[in-house]
Amino acid sequence: MPQHTGQRRKVKDEASQEELKAAYRRLCMLYHPDKHRDPELKTQAERLFNLVHQAYEVLSDPQTRAIYDIYGRRGLEMEGWEVVERKRTPAEIREEFERLQREREERRLQQRTNPKGTISVGIDATDLFDRYDEEYEDVQGSSFPQIEINKMHISQSIEAPLTATDTAILSGNLSTQNGNGGGSINLALRRVTSAKGWGELEFGAGDLQGPLFGLKIFRNLTPRCFITTNCALQFSSRGIRPGLTTVLARNLDKNTMGYLQWRWGIQSAMNTSIVRDTKTSHFTVALQLGIPHSFMMVSYQHKFQDEDQTRVKGSLKAGFFGTIVEYGAERKISRHSILGATVSVGVPQGVSLKIKLNRASQTYFFPVHLTDQLLPSAVFYATVGPLVIYFAMHRLIIKPYLRAQKERELEKQRESTASDILQKKQEAEAAVRLMQESVRRIIEAEEARMGLIVVNAWYGKFVNDNSRKNEKVKVIDVTVPLQCLVKDSKLILTEASKAGLPGFYDPCVGEEKSLKVLYQFRGVLHQVMSADNEALRIPKQSHRIDADG
């Protein structure tokens, strides 16, 4: 799609057909080949005139315009639109687009899997705080604390879609603790029976437990309520052990869910919980009555609205087993990785530090048991230690790595778009040459009325922060294109990337860009800097440069 359509993609209030025709006529007058006698300018004008015509054809047709406004150029390139009935609303077109995407996904169904895995390594570090030095005074090397790995758990699962409604799920796990361990393997077959529910059959076997047969059913009872039932038969040397778990859930409001759970079997229990999840917080309260454990739990998580998706959390859990207080935080450290740490302080459990790394669909969990007692020193080191290590790693390892990764991605993006950017640059330079005469007339008219005159305008990457002084400034002069857009002493730019404006191009692909304008209105200098996708309207009193400055 030519660059002249880019400026209309993110406009909140769509332009009317009359406004579209007026802009089309204006650009046609500017680029019409008959207005230029120079052979080179005439050739350039013909090319730009054709691009404007193509853009008008897209935006003037209700269907293609709706497709482009919603999905951009990739929507127009999606195969299948030729069989779509015309004169549909944007909502209907969106549904049709999603249907076409689903059909493409179904054609690749056999090649897709959804691997998920968990690796947990338990570490016993109690010798750091609970030492019995008097018992090991004569033992060589006893002055060094002994840190041991006392348990490990590995689990993995993959999904294999068989048809559009059937999926096979293969999973397995291995566990070991204090020298003893075992494993199991499970196969589940899931079928989506309707839009309201699905069913799943499970078969499993392991070296510690005998065969397992299970059935799981999910059903939407109403648009706001669903039920899940899971029944299982576990065969062992002690006989058959049946189990049944039923969960009833209901939307209490837009952000709140209520759950009722009944579990019958080896550890029978009844549990009720309320979960409220909003953009900035996550709150849970739960109560369980059961054998052998009954407890009450309250937890709260605050979500910071930053690019690292930082979250801090705390919880209190009290029951027949004792009381546990937990607090911690998690943060996104890369595009696909989230690192978190939680301190657990309990009676009689003691103090533990739990470190978790989520990498895509893989989870790495490291619970470190520090002491069986409530020692202030253990709580202090469990809290401060991870913070110091994280900030040191972030500054010395993570941040440089992400910076280098971003540079590699930008370089790859520049290489892949080099030919396209070169073409847009040539089109922009040709457009500027064709604008010269029109700009001269606009400036004469504006000078006569003491109106709006663009003195200088630059577009691209500006470096104003001292911490980024080593970065290179990448800007282009857009004085002529901006002056050409002035009408009746006004310049209005919509919420869209300014790289799509006539006479503009992207001088720094993938980097943040701004538009800096120095203009004169009623004989007084004004200056403004606008972000790339920010709407801009000039003149404005707030842009005025004080004479004293």
mmCIF file with all atom_site columns, C-alpha atoms in Angstrom, residues 386-522:
data_model
loop_
_atom_site.group_PDB
_atom_site.id
_atom_site.type_symbol
_atom_site.label_atom_id
_atom_site.label_alt_id
_atom_site.label_comp_id
_atom_site.label_asym_id
_atom_site.label_entity_id
_atom_site.label_seq_id
_atom_site.pdbx_PDB_ins_code
_atom_site.Cartn_x
_atom_site.Cartn_y
_atom_site.Cartn_z
_atom_site.occupancy
_atom_site.B_iso_or_equiv
_atom_site.pdbx_formal_charge
_atom_site.auth_seq_id
_atom_site.auth_comp_id
_atom_site.auth_asym_id
_atom_site.auth_atom_id
_atom_site.pdbx_PDB_model_num
ATOM 1   C CA . PRO A 1 386 ? 17.736 -11.679 45.749 1.00 0.00 ? 386 PRO A CA 1
ATOM 2   C CA . LEU A 1 387 ? 17.255 -7.921  45.315 1.00 0.00 ? 387 LEU A CA 1
ATOM 3   C CA . VAL A 1 388 ? 20.995 -7.222  45.340 1.00 0.00 ? 388 VAL A CA 1
ATOM 4   C CA . ILE A 1 389 ? 21.716 -10.119 42.982 1.00 0.00 ? 389 ILE A CA 1
ATOM 5   C CA . TYR A 1 390 ? 18.883 -9.124  40.609 1.00 0.00 ? 390 TYR A CA 1
ATOM 6   C CA . PHE A 1 391 ? 19.911 -5.471  40.293 1.00 0.00 ? 391 PHE A CA 1
ATOM 7   C CA . ALA A 1 392 ? 23.568 -6.462  39.825 1.00 0.00 ? 392 ALA A CA 1
ATOM 8   C CA . MET A 1 393 ? 22.652 -8.999  37.125 1.00 0.00 ? 393 MET A CA 1
ATOM 9   C CA . HIS A 1 394 ? 20.227 -6.575  35.484 1.00 0.00 ? 394 HIS A CA 1
ATOM 10  C CA . ARG A 1 395 ? 22.860 -3.882  35.212 1.00 0.00 ? 395 ARG A CA 1
ATOM 11  C CA . LEU A 1 396 ? 25.836 -6.056  34.279 1.00 0.00 ? 396 LEU A CA 1
ATOM 12  C CA . ILE A 1 397 ? 24.242 -8.894  32.257 1.00 0.00 ? 397 ILE A CA 1
ATOM 13  C CA . ILE A 1 398 ? 20.551 -8.535  31.388 1.00 0.00 ? 398 ILE A CA 1
ATOM 14  C CA . LYS A 1 399 ? 20.514 -4.904  30.271 1.00 0.00 ? 399 LYS A CA 1
ATOM 15  C CA . PRO A 1 400 ? 23.602 -5.182  27.998 1.00 0.00 ? 400 PRO A CA 1
ATOM 16  C CA . TYR A 1 401 ? 22.234 -8.437  26.545 1.00 0.00 ? 401 TYR A CA 1
ATOM 17  C CA . LEU A 1 402 ? 18.828 -6.900  25.778 1.00 0.00 ? 402 LEU A CA 1
ATOM 18  C CA . ARG A 1 403 ? 20.488 -3.823  24.279 1.00 0.00 ? 403 ARG A CA 1
ATOM 19  C CA . ALA A 1 404 ? 22.633 -6.008  22.000 1.00 0.00 ? 404 ALA A CA 1
ATOM 20  C CA . GLN A 1 405 ? 19.611 -8.143  21.091 1.00 0.00 ? 405 GLN A CA 1
ATOM 21  C CA . LYS A 1 406 ? 17.586 -5.052  20.197 1.00 0.00 ? 406 LYS A CA 1
ATOM 22  C CA . GLU A 1 407 ? 20.423 -3.766  18.021 1.00 0.00 ? 407 GLU A CA 1
ATOM 23  C CA . ARG A 1 408 ? 20.578 -7.109  16.196 1.00 0.00 ? 408 ARG A CA 1
ATOM 24  C CA . GLU A 1 409 ? 16.833 -7.058  15.600 1.00 0.00 ? 409 GLU A CA 1
ATOM 25  C CA . LEU A 1 410 ? 16.955 -3.458  14.372 1.00 0.00 ? 410 LEU A CA 1
ATOM 26  C CA . GLU A 1 411 ? 19.808 -4.292  12.036 1.00 0.00 ? 411 GLU A CA 1
ATOM 27  C CA . LYS A 1 412 ? 17.911 -7.280  10.680 1.00 0.00 ? 412 LYS A CA 1
ATOM 28  C CA . GLN A 1 413 ? 14.801 -5.122  10.247 1.00 0.00 ? 413 GLN A CA 1
ATOM 29  C CA . ARG A 1 414 ? 16.812 -2.441  8.438  1.00 0.00 ? 414 ARG A CA 1
ATOM 30  C CA . GLU A 1 415 ? 18.303 -5.026  6.091  1.00 0.00 ? 415 GLU A CA 1
ATOM 31  C CA . SER A 1 416 ? 14.924 -6.581  5.295  1.00 0.00 ? 416 SER A CA 1
ATOM 32  C CA . THR A 1 417 ? 13.303 -3.185  4.622  1.00 0.00 ? 417 THR A CA 1
ATOM 33  C CA . ALA A 1 418 ? 16.282 -1.487  2.974  1.00 0.00 ? 418 ALA A CA 1
ATOM 34  C CA . SER A 1 419 ? 14.928 -1.697  -0.576 1.00 0.00 ? 419 SER A CA 1
ATOM 35  C CA . ASP A 1 420 ? 11.447 -0.592  0.506  1.00 0.00 ? 420 ASP A CA 1
ATOM 36  C CA . ILE A 1 421 ? 12.824 2.348   2.505  1.00 0.00 ? 421 ILE A CA 1
ATOM 37  C CA . LEU A 1 422 ? 15.033 3.364   -0.428 1.00 0.00 ? 422 LEU A CA 1
ATOM 38  C CA . GLN A 1 423 ? 11.979 3.393   -2.683 1.00 0.00 ? 423 GLN A CA 1
ATOM 39  C CA . LYS A 1 424 ? 9.984  5.464   -0.171 1.00 0.00 ? 424 LYS A CA 1
ATOM 40  C CA . LYS A 1 425 ? 12.928 7.859   0.166  1.00 0.00 ? 425 LYS A CA 1
ATOM 41  C CA . GLN A 1 426 ? 13.039 8.361   -3.598 1.00 0.00 ? 426 GLN A CA 1
ATOM 42  C CA . GLU A 1 427 ? 9.269  8.880   -3.686 1.00 0.00 ? 427 GLU A CA 1
ATOM 43  C CA . ALA A 1 428 ? 9.513  11.409  -0.818 1.00 0.00 ? 428 ALA A CA 1
ATOM 44  C CA . GLU A 1 429 ? 12.345 13.331  -2.512 1.00 0.00 ? 429 GLU A CA 1
ATOM 45  C CA . ALA A 1 430 ? 10.389 13.363  -5.781 1.00 0.00 ? 430 ALA A CA 1
ATOM 46  C CA . ALA A 1 431 ? 7.288  14.593  -3.933 1.00 0.00 ? 431 ALA A CA 1
ATOM 47  C CA . VAL A 1 432 ? 9.298  17.422  -2.326 1.00 0.00 ? 432 VAL A CA 1
ATOM 48  C CA . ARG A 1 433 ? 10.569 18.563  -5.739 1.00 0.00 ? 433 ARG A CA 1
ATOM 49  C CA . LEU A 1 434 ? 7.017  18.534  -7.081 1.00 0.00 ? 434 LEU A CA 1
ATOM 50  C CA . MET A 1 435 ? 5.792  20.550  -4.074 1.00 0.00 ? 435 MET A CA 1
ATOM 51  C CA . GLN A 1 436 ? 8.183  23.468  -4.567 1.00 0.00 ? 436 GLN A CA 1
ATOM 52  C CA . GLU A 1 437 ? 5.882  25.580  -6.715 1.00 0.00 ? 437 GLU A CA 1
ATOM 53  C CA . SER A 1 438 ? 2.826  24.946  -4.544 1.00 0.00 ? 438 SER A CA 1
ATOM 54  C CA . VAL A 1 439 ? 4.816  25.725  -1.395 1.00 0.00 ? 439 VAL A CA 1
ATOM 55  C CA . ARG A 1 440 ? 6.019  29.007  -2.911 1.00 0.00 ? 440 ARG A CA 1
ATOM 56  C CA . ARG A 1 441 ? 2.401  30.087  -3.499 1.00 0.00 ? 441 ARG A CA 1
ATOM 57  C CA . ILE A 1 442 ? 1.330  28.975  -0.015 1.00 0.00 ? 442 ILE A CA 1
ATOM 58  C CA . ILE A 1 443 ? 4.158  30.952  1.618  1.00 0.00 ? 443 ILE A CA 1
ATOM 59  C CA . GLU A 1 444 ? 3.269  34.075  -0.377 1.00 0.00 ? 444 GLU A CA 1
ATOM 60  C CA . ALA A 1 445 ? -0.366 33.790  0.707  1.00 0.00 ? 445 ALA A CA 1
ATOM 61  C CA . GLU A 1 446 ? 0.576  33.195  4.351  1.00 0.00 ? 446 GLU A CA 1
ATOM 62  C CA . GLU A 1 447 ? 3.055  36.098  4.411  1.00 0.00 ? 447 GLU A CA 1
ATOM 63  C CA . ALA A 1 448 ? 0.389  38.420  3.051  1.00 0.00 ? 448 ALA A CA 1
ATOM 64  C CA . ARG A 1 449 ? -1.943 37.581  5.973  1.00 0.00 ? 449 ARG A CA 1
ATOM 65  C CA . MET A 1 450 ? 0.798  37.210  8.659  1.00 0.00 ? 450 MET A CA 1
ATOM 66  C CA . GLY A 1 451 ? -0.197 33.568  8.842  1.00 0.00 ? 451 GLY A CA 1
ATOM 67  C CA . LEU A 1 452 ? 1.555  30.244  9.412  1.00 0.00 ? 452 LEU A CA 1
ATOM 68  C CA . ILE A 1 453 ? 5.020  29.794  7.924  1.00 0.00 ? 453 ILE A CA 1
ATOM 69  C CA . VAL A 1 454 ? 7.129  26.705  8.694  1.00 0.00 ? 454 VAL A CA 1
ATOM 70  C CA . VAL A 1 455 ? 10.684 27.953  9.249  1.00 0.00 ? 455 VAL A CA 1
ATOM 71  C CA . ASN A 1 456 ? 12.264 24.538  9.870  1.00 0.00 ? 456 ASN A CA 1
ATOM 72  C CA . ALA A 1 457 ? 10.933 21.044  10.470 1.00 0.00 ? 457 ALA A CA 1
ATOM 73  C CA . TRP A 1 458 ? 12.776 17.792  11.208 1.00 0.00 ? 458 TRP A CA 1
ATOM 74  C CA . TYR A 1 459 ? 11.483 14.247  11.556 1.00 0.00 ? 459 TYR A CA 1
ATOM 75  C CA . GLY A 1 460 ? 13.274 11.227  13.011 1.00 0.00 ? 460 GLY A CA 1
ATOM 76  C CA . LYS A 1 461 ? 15.296 10.265  16.070 1.00 0.00 ? 461 LYS A CA 1
ATOM 77  C CA . PHE A 1 462 ? 16.415 13.064  18.392 1.00 0.00 ? 462 PHE A CA 1
ATOM 78  C CA . VAL A 1 463 ? 18.858 12.521  21.269 1.00 0.00 ? 463 VAL A CA 1
ATOM 79  C CA . ASN A 1 464 ? 18.238 14.994  24.100 1.00 0.00 ? 464 ASN A CA 1
ATOM 80  C CA . ASP A 1 465 ? 19.113 12.775  27.078 1.00 0.00 ? 465 ASP A CA 1
ATOM 81  C CA . ASN A 1 466 ? 22.729 13.004  28.261 1.00 0.00 ? 466 ASN A CA 1
ATOM 82  C CA . SER A 1 467 ? 22.692 9.270   29.016 1.00 0.00 ? 467 SER A CA 1
ATOM 83  C CA . ARG A 1 468 ? 22.142 8.652   25.293 1.00 0.00 ? 468 ARG A CA 1
ATOM 84  C CA . LYS A 1 469 ? 24.638 11.195  23.981 1.00 0.00 ? 469 LYS A CA 1
ATOM 85  C CA . ASN A 1 470 ? 26.632 8.464   22.223 1.00 0.00 ? 470 ASN A CA 1
ATOM 86  C CA . GLU A 1 471 ? 23.642 7.564   20.052 1.00 0.00 ? 471 GLU A CA 1
ATOM 87  C CA . LYS A 1 472 ? 23.464 8.996   16.560 1.00 0.00 ? 472 LYS A CA 1
ATOM 88  C CA . VAL A 1 473 ? 20.838 11.556  15.591 1.00 0.00 ? 473 VAL A CA 1
ATOM 89  C CA . LYS A 1 474 ? 18.840 10.403  12.535 1.00 0.00 ? 474 LYS A CA 1
ATOM 90  C CA . VAL A 1 475 ? 16.530 13.075  11.151 1.00 0.00 ? 475 VAL A CA 1
ATOM 91  C CA . ILE A 1 476 ? 15.321 14.342  7.783  1.00 0.00 ? 476 ILE A CA 1
ATOM 92  C CA . ASP A 1 477 ? 14.276 17.839  6.737  1.00 0.00 ? 477 ASP A CA 1
ATOM 93  C CA . VAL A 1 478 ? 10.494 17.979  6.232  1.00 0.00 ? 478 VAL A CA 1
ATOM 94  C CA . THR A 1 479 ? 10.044 21.764  6.045  1.00 0.00 ? 479 THR A CA 1
ATOM 95  C CA . VAL A 1 480 ? 8.612  21.716  2.515  1.00 0.00 ? 480 VAL A CA 1
ATOM 96  C CA . PRO A 1 481 ? 6.149  18.813  3.034  1.00 0.00 ? 481 PRO A CA 1
ATOM 97  C CA . LEU A 1 482 ? 4.765  20.384  6.220  1.00 0.00 ? 482 LEU A CA 1
ATOM 98  C CA . GLN A 1 483 ? 4.352  23.814  4.618  1.00 0.00 ? 483 GLN A CA 1
ATOM 99  C CA . CYS A 1 484 ? 2.492  22.130  1.755  1.00 0.00 ? 484 CYS A CA 1
ATOM 100 C CA . LEU A 1 485 ? -0.052 20.786  4.285  1.00 0.00 ? 485 LEU A CA 1
ATOM 101 C CA . VAL A 1 486 ? -0.820 24.270  5.661  1.00 0.00 ? 486 VAL A CA 1
ATOM 102 C CA . LYS A 1 487 ? -4.307 25.463  4.789  1.00 0.00 ? 487 LYS A CA 1
ATOM 103 C CA . ASP A 1 488 ? -5.902 28.717  5.992  1.00 0.00 ? 488 ASP A CA 1
ATOM 104 C CA . SER A 1 489 ? -3.013 29.268  8.461  1.00 0.00 ? 489 SER A CA 1
ATOM 105 C CA . LYS A 1 490 ? -3.605 25.889  10.099 1.00 0.00 ? 490 LYS A CA 1
ATOM 106 C CA . LEU A 1 491 ? -1.759 22.583  10.148 1.00 0.00 ? 491 LEU A CA 1
ATOM 107 C CA . ILE A 1 492 ? -3.568 19.506  11.483 1.00 0.00 ? 492 ILE A CA 1
ATOM 108 C CA . LEU A 1 493 ? -1.957 16.053  11.737 1.00 0.00 ? 493 LEU A CA 1
ATOM 109 C CA . THR A 1 494 ? -3.912 13.020  12.950 1.00 0.00 ? 494 THR A CA 1
ATOM 110 C CA . GLU A 1 495 ? -2.927 10.182  15.311 1.00 0.00 ? 495 GLU A CA 1
ATOM 111 C CA . ALA A 1 496 ? -0.858 8.158   12.853 1.00 0.00 ? 496 ALA A CA 1
ATOM 112 C CA . SER A 1 497 ? 2.787  7.609   12.005 1.00 0.00 ? 497 SER A CA 1
ATOM 113 C CA . LYS A 1 498 ? 4.041  10.677  10.215 1.00 0.00 ? 498 LYS A CA 1
ATOM 114 C CA . ALA A 1 499 ? 6.212  8.497   7.980  1.00 0.00 ? 499 ALA A CA 1
ATOM 115 C CA . GLY A 1 500 ? 3.073  8.051   5.840  1.00 0.00 ? 500 GLY A CA 1
ATOM 116 C CA . LEU A 1 501 ? 2.684  11.762  5.056  1.00 0.00 ? 501 LEU A CA 1
ATOM 117 C CA . PRO A 1 502 ? 3.477  12.979  1.499  1.00 0.00 ? 502 PRO A CA 1
ATOM 118 C CA . GLY A 1 503 ? 7.158  13.921  1.315  1.00 0.00 ? 503 GLY A CA 1
ATOM 119 C CA . PHE A 1 504 ? 8.041  11.891  4.465  1.00 0.00 ? 504 PHE A CA 1
ATOM 120 C CA . TYR A 1 505 ? 9.776  8.541   4.935  1.00 0.00 ? 505 TYR A CA 1
ATOM 121 C CA . ASP A 1 506 ? 11.157 6.564   7.890  1.00 0.00 ? 506 ASP A CA 1
ATOM 122 C CA . PRO A 1 507 ? 14.805 7.587   8.515  1.00 0.00 ? 507 PRO A CA 1
ATOM 123 C CA . CYS A 1 508 ? 15.306 5.149   11.417 1.00 0.00 ? 508 CYS A CA 1
ATOM 124 C CA . VAL A 1 509 ? 13.296 1.946   11.105 1.00 0.00 ? 509 VAL A CA 1
ATOM 125 C CA . GLY A 1 510 ? 12.232 0.392   14.414 1.00 0.00 ? 510 GLY A CA 1
ATOM 126 C CA . GLU A 1 511 ? 13.332 3.347   16.575 1.00 0.00 ? 511 GLU A CA 1
ATOM 127 C CA . GLU A 1 512 ? 11.342 6.034   18.355 1.00 0.00 ? 512 GLU A CA 1
ATOM 128 C CA . LYS A 1 513 ? 10.708 9.065   16.190 1.00 0.00 ? 513 LYS A CA 1
ATOM 129 C CA . SER A 1 514 ? 9.502  12.632  16.765 1.00 0.00 ? 514 SER A CA 1
ATOM 130 C CA . LEU A 1 515 ? 8.574  15.670  14.709 1.00 0.00 ? 515 LEU A CA 1
ATOM 131 C CA . LYS A 1 516 ? 10.189 18.991  15.654 1.00 0.00 ? 516 LYS A CA 1
ATOM 132 C CA . VAL A 1 517 ? 8.723  22.142  14.108 1.00 0.00 ? 517 VAL A CA 1
ATOM 133 C CA . LEU A 1 518 ? 9.913  25.755  14.254 1.00 0.00 ? 518 LEU A CA 1
ATOM 134 C CA . TYR A 1 519 ? 7.240  27.988  12.774 1.00 0.00 ? 519 TYR A CA 1
ATOM 135 C CA . GLN A 1 520 ? 6.228  31.627  12.600 1.00 0.00 ? 520 GLN A CA 1
ATOM 136 C CA . PHE A 1 521 ? 2.697  32.845  13.225 1.00 0.00 ? 521 PHE A CA 1
ATOM 137 C CA . ARG A 1 522 ? 1.732  36.529  13.247 1.00 0.00 ? 522 ARG A CA 1
#
